[in-house]
Short mmCIF file of C-alpha atoms in Angstrom, two decimals:
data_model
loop_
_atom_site.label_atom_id
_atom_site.label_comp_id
_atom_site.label_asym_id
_atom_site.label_seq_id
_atom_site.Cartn_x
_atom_site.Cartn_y
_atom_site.Cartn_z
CA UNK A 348 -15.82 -14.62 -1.59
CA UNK A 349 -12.47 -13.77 -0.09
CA UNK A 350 -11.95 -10.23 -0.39
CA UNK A 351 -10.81 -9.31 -3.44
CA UNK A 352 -10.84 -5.31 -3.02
CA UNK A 353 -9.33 -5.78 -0.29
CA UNK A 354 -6.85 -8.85 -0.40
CA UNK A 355 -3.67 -5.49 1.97
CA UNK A 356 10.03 -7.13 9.31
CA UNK A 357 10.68 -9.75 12.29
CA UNK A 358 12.62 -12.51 9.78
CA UNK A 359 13.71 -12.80 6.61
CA UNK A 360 11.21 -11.47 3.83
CA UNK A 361 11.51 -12.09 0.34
CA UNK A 362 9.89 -10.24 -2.34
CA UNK A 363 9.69 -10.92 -5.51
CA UNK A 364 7.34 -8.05 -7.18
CA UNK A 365 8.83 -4.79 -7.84
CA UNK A 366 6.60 -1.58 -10.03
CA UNK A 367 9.09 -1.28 -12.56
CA UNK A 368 9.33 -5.22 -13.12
CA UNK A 369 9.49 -5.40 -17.62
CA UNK A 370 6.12 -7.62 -17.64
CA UNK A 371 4.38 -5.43 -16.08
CA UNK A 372 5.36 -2.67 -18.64
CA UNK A 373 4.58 -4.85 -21.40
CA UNK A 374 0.97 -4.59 -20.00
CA UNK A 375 -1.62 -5.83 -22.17
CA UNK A 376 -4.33 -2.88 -21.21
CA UNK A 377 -6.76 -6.06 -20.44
CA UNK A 378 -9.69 -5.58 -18.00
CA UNK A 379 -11.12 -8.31 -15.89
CA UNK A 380 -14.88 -8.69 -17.02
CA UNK A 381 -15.76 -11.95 -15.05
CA UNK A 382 -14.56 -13.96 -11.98
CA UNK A 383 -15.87 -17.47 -11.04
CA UNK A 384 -14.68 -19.03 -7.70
CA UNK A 385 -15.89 -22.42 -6.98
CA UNK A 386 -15.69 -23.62 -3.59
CA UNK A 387 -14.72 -26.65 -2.08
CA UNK A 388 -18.30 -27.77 -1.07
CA UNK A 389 -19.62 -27.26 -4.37
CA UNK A 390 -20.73 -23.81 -4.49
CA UNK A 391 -19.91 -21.61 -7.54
CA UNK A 392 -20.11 -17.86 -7.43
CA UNK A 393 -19.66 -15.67 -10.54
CA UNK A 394 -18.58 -12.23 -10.36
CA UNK A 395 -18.84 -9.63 -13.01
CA UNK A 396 -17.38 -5.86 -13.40
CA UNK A 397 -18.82 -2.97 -15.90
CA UNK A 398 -16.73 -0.17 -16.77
CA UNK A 399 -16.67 2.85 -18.93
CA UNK A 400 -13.33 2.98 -20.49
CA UNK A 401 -11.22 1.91 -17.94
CA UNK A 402 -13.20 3.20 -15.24
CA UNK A 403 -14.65 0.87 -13.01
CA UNK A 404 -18.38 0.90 -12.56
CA UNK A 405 -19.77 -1.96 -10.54
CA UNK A 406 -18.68 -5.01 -9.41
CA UNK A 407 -21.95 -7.62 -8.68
CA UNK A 408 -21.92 -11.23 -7.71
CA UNK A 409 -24.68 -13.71 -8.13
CA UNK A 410 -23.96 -15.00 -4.58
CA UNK A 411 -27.04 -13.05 -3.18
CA UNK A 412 -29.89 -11.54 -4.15
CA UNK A 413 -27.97 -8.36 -4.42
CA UNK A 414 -24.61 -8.20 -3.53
CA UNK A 415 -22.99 -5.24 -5.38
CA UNK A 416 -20.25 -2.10 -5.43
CA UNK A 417 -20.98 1.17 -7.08
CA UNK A 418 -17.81 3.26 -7.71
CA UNK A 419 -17.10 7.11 -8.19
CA UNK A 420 -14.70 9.12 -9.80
CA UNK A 421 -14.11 12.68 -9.19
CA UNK A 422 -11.68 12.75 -12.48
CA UNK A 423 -9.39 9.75 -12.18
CA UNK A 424 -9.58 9.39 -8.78
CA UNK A 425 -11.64 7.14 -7.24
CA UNK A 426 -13.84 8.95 -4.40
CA UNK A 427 -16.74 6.46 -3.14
CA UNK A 428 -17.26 3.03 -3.26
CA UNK A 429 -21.12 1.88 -1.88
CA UNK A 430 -21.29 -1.75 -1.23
CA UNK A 431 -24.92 -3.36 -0.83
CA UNK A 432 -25.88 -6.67 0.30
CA UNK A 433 -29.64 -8.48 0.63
CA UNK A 434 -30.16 -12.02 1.00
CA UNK A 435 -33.79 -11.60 0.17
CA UNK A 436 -34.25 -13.89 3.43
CA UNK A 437 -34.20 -10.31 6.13
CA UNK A 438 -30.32 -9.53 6.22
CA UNK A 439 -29.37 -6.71 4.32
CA UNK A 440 -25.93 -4.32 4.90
CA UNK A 441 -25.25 -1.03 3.23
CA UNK A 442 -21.39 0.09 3.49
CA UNK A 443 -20.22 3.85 2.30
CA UNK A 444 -16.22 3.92 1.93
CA UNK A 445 -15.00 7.85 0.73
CA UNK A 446 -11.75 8.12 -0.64
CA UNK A 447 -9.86 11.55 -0.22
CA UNK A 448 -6.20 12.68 -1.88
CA UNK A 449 -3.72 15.41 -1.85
CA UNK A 450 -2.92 17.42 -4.88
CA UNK A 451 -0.23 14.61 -5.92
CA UNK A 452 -2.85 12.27 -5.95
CA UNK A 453 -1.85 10.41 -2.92
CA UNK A 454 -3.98 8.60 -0.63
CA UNK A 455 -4.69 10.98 2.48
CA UNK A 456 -8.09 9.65 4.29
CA UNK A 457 -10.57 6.87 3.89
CA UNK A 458 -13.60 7.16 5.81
CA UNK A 459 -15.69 4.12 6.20
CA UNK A 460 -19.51 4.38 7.63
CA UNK A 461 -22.05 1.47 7.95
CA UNK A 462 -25.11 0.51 10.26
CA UNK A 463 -23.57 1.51 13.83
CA UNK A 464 -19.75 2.28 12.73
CA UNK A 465 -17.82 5.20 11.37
CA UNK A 466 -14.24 4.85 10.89
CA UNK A 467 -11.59 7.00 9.18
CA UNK A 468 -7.91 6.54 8.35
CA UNK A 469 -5.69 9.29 8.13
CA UNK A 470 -2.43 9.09 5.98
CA UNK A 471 1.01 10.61 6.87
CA UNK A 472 4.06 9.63 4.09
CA UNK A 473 7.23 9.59 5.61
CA UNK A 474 10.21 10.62 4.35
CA UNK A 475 11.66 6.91 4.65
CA UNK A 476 9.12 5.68 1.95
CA UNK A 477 6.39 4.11 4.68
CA UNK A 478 3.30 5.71 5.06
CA UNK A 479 1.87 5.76 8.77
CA UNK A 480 -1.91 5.70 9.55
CA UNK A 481 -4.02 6.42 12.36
CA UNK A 482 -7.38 5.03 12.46
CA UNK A 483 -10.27 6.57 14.51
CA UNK A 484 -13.83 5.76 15.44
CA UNK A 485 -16.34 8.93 14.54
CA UNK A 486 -19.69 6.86 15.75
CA UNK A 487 -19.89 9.42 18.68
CA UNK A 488 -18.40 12.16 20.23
CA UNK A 489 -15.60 12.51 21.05
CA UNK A 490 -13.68 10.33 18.92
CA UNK A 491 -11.66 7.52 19.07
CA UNK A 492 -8.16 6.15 17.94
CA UNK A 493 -9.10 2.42 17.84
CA UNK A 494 -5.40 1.56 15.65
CA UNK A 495 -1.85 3.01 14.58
CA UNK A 496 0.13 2.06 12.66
CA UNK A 497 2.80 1.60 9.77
CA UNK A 498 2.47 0.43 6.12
CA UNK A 499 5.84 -0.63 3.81
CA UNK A 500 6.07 -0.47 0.12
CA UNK A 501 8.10 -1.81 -2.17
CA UNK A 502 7.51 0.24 -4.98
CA UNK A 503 3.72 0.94 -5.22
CA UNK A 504 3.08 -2.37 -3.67
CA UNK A 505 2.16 -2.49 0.02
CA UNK A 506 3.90 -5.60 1.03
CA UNK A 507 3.71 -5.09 5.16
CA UNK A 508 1.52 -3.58 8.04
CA UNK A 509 2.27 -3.34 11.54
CA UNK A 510 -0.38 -2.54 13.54
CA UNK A 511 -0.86 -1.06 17.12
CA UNK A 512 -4.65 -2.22 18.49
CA UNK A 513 -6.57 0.24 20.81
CA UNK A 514 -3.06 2.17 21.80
CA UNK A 515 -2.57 3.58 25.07
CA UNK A 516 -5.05 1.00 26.66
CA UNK A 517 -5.33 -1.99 28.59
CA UNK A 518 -6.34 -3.74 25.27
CA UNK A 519 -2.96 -2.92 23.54
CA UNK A 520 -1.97 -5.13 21.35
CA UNK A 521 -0.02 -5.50 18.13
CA UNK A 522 -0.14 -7.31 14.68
CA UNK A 523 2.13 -7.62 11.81
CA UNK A 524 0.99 -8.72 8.78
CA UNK A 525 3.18 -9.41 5.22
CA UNK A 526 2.36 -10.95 2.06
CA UNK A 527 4.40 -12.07 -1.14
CA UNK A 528 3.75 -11.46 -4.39
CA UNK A 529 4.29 -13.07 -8.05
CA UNK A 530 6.13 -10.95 -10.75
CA UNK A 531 2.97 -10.99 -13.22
CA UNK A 532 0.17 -8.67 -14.12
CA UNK A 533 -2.36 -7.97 -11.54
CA UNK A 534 -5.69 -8.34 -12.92
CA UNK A 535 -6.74 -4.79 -11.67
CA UNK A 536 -3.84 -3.26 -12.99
CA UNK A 537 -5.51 -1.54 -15.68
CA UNK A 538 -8.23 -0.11 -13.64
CA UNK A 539 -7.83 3.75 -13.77
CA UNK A 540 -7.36 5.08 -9.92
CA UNK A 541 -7.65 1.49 -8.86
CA UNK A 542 -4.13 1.54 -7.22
CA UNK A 543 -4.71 4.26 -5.00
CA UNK A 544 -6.74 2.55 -2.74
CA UNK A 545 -4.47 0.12 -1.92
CA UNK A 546 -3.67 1.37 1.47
CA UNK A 547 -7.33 2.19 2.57
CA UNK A 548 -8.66 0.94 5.20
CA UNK A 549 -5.76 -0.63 7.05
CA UNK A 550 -7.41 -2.32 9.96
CA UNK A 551 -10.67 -3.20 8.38
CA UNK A 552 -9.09 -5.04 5.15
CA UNK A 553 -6.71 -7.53 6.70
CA UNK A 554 -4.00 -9.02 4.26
CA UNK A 555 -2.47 -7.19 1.58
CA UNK A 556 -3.50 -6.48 -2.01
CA UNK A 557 -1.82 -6.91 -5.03
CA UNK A 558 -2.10 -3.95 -7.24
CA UNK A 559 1.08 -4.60 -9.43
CA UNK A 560 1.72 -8.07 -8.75
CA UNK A 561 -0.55 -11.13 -7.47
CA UNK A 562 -0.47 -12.18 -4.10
CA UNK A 563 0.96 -15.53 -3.18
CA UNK A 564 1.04 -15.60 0.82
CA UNK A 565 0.18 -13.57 3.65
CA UNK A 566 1.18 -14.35 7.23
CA UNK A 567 -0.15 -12.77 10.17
CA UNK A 568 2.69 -12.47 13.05
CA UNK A 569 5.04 -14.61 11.18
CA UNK A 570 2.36 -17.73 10.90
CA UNK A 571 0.94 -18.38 7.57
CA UNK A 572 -2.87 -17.75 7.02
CA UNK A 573 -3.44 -18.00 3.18
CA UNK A 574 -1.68 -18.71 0.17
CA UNK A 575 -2.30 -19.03 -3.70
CA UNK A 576 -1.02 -20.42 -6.71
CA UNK A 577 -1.64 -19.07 -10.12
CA UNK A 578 -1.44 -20.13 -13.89
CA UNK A 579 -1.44 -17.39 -16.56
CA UNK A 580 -2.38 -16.18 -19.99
CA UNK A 581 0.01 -15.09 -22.65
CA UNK A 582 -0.70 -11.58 -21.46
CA UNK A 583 1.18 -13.06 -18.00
CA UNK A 584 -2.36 -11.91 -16.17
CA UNK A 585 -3.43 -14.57 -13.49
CA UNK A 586 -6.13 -17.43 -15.60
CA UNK A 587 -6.93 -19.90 -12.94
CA UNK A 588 -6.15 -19.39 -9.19
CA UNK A 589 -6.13 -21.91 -6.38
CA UNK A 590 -6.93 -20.70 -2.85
CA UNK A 591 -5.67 -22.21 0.19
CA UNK A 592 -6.96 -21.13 3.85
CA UNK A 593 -3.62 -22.25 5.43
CA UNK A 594 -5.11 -21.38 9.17
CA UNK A 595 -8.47 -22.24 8.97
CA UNK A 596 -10.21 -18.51 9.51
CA UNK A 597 -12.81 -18.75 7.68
CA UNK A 598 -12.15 -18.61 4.38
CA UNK A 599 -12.91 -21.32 2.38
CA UNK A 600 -11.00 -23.18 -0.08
CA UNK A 601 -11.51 -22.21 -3.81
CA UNK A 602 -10.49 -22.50 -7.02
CA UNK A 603 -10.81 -19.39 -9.33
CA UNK A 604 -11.23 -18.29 -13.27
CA UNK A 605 -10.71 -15.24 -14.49
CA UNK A 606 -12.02 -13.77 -17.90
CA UNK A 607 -11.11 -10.53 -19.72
CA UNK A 608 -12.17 -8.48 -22.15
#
């Protein structure tokens, strides 16, 4: 399943979401209970999500023998997110991503650690509005910095990264990435503490989520990679998506449902 956790100028960019946008006031308080994505070779997976309130438990999909994300709150913050996979068949992956914040409840670190990787991002909001990020392997000693970099917002929504790849090396090398966005209800809206992970993770989560609005495109250094088309409920919350791997990385082709409570 394309990442949906996790699915975060040099020309002309137009955006069309914005955080104070009326439908997204007129929020229903809906939570999204069930996903099913069908893929273009026939394959159907179904996702569902448990919460208490609007916390969000656990997210599991039937795609593996266990393929599932455990969340924690420390009040309504979200603090660590444990993803597990098996396959039942000898591959399994365990992935730890801690979440820490300043006393406004702002993103300030994610630290990511899995079999033979540690990784954490450090924050820094500028007084501009963009929030800069410097990512650093902690696997051994000393450290790292694998990635800079700088994230745009317009309003809470990220809408563009650009990215500086193992700077001050021989491997330097840079990426911009930007994505559109509808003027509807983003599914995870409702979520509590949800949108303040937005940002984590910059150079492990390529593309850019939605956490107001849905996202429509994202293009990688100005070429499009993926796009998606939406229809809608009368609660203007995404119903049926259609996924489109524009460049061929990966990704396949889908076509999605969404259920709420």
């Amino acid at each position: 399943m394309k990442k949906l956790f996790a699915l975060l100028s040099a020309f002309t960019f137009v955006l069309t979401s914005c955080s104070s946008d009326d439908s997204n006031d007129a929020a229903s308080g809906q939570l999204l209970t069930k996903l099913v994505e069908t893929y273009e070779n026939g394959d159907v997976e179904t996702v569902t999500f448990q919460y208490s309130g609007n916390k969000i438990l656990k997210r599991t999909s039937d795609y593996a023998f266990r393929d599932e994300t455990i969340f924690t709150y420390t009040g309504d913050l979200i603090t660590k997110e444990e993803y597990f996979f098996d396959d039942d068949a000898g591959y399994s992956f365990y992935e730890v991503i801690n979440y820490e914040y300043d006393a406004t409840n702002r993103l300030i670190k994610s630290s990511r650690t899995a079999t033979s990787l540690a990784e954490e991002d450090v924050f820094t909001y500028n007084s501009n509005g963009t929030i800069s990020f410097t990512t650093t392997s902690t696997i051994s000693s000393p450290s790292t910095i694998v990635a800079t970099g700088v994230i745009y917002l317009n309003g809470d929504q990220p809408y563009k990264k650009e990215i500086t790849f193992d700077p001050g090396t021989a491997m330097e090398n840079n990426a911009v990435e930007e994505g559109t966005f509808d003027d509807k209800i983003n599914p995870f809206m409702n979520i509590t503490g949800y949108s303040k992970m937005a940002i984590a993770c910059p150079t492990y989560n390529y593309s850019l989520e939605g956490t107001v609005n849905n996202y429509l495109t994202y293009k990688r250094d100005n070429v499009l990679w993926d796009s998606s088309t939406y229809t809608y409920n009368s609660n203007n919350m995404p119903l049926t998506e259609t996924y489109t791997d524009v460049e061929g990385n990966g990704d396949e082709n889908s076509t999605l449902q969404y259920f709420y409570n």
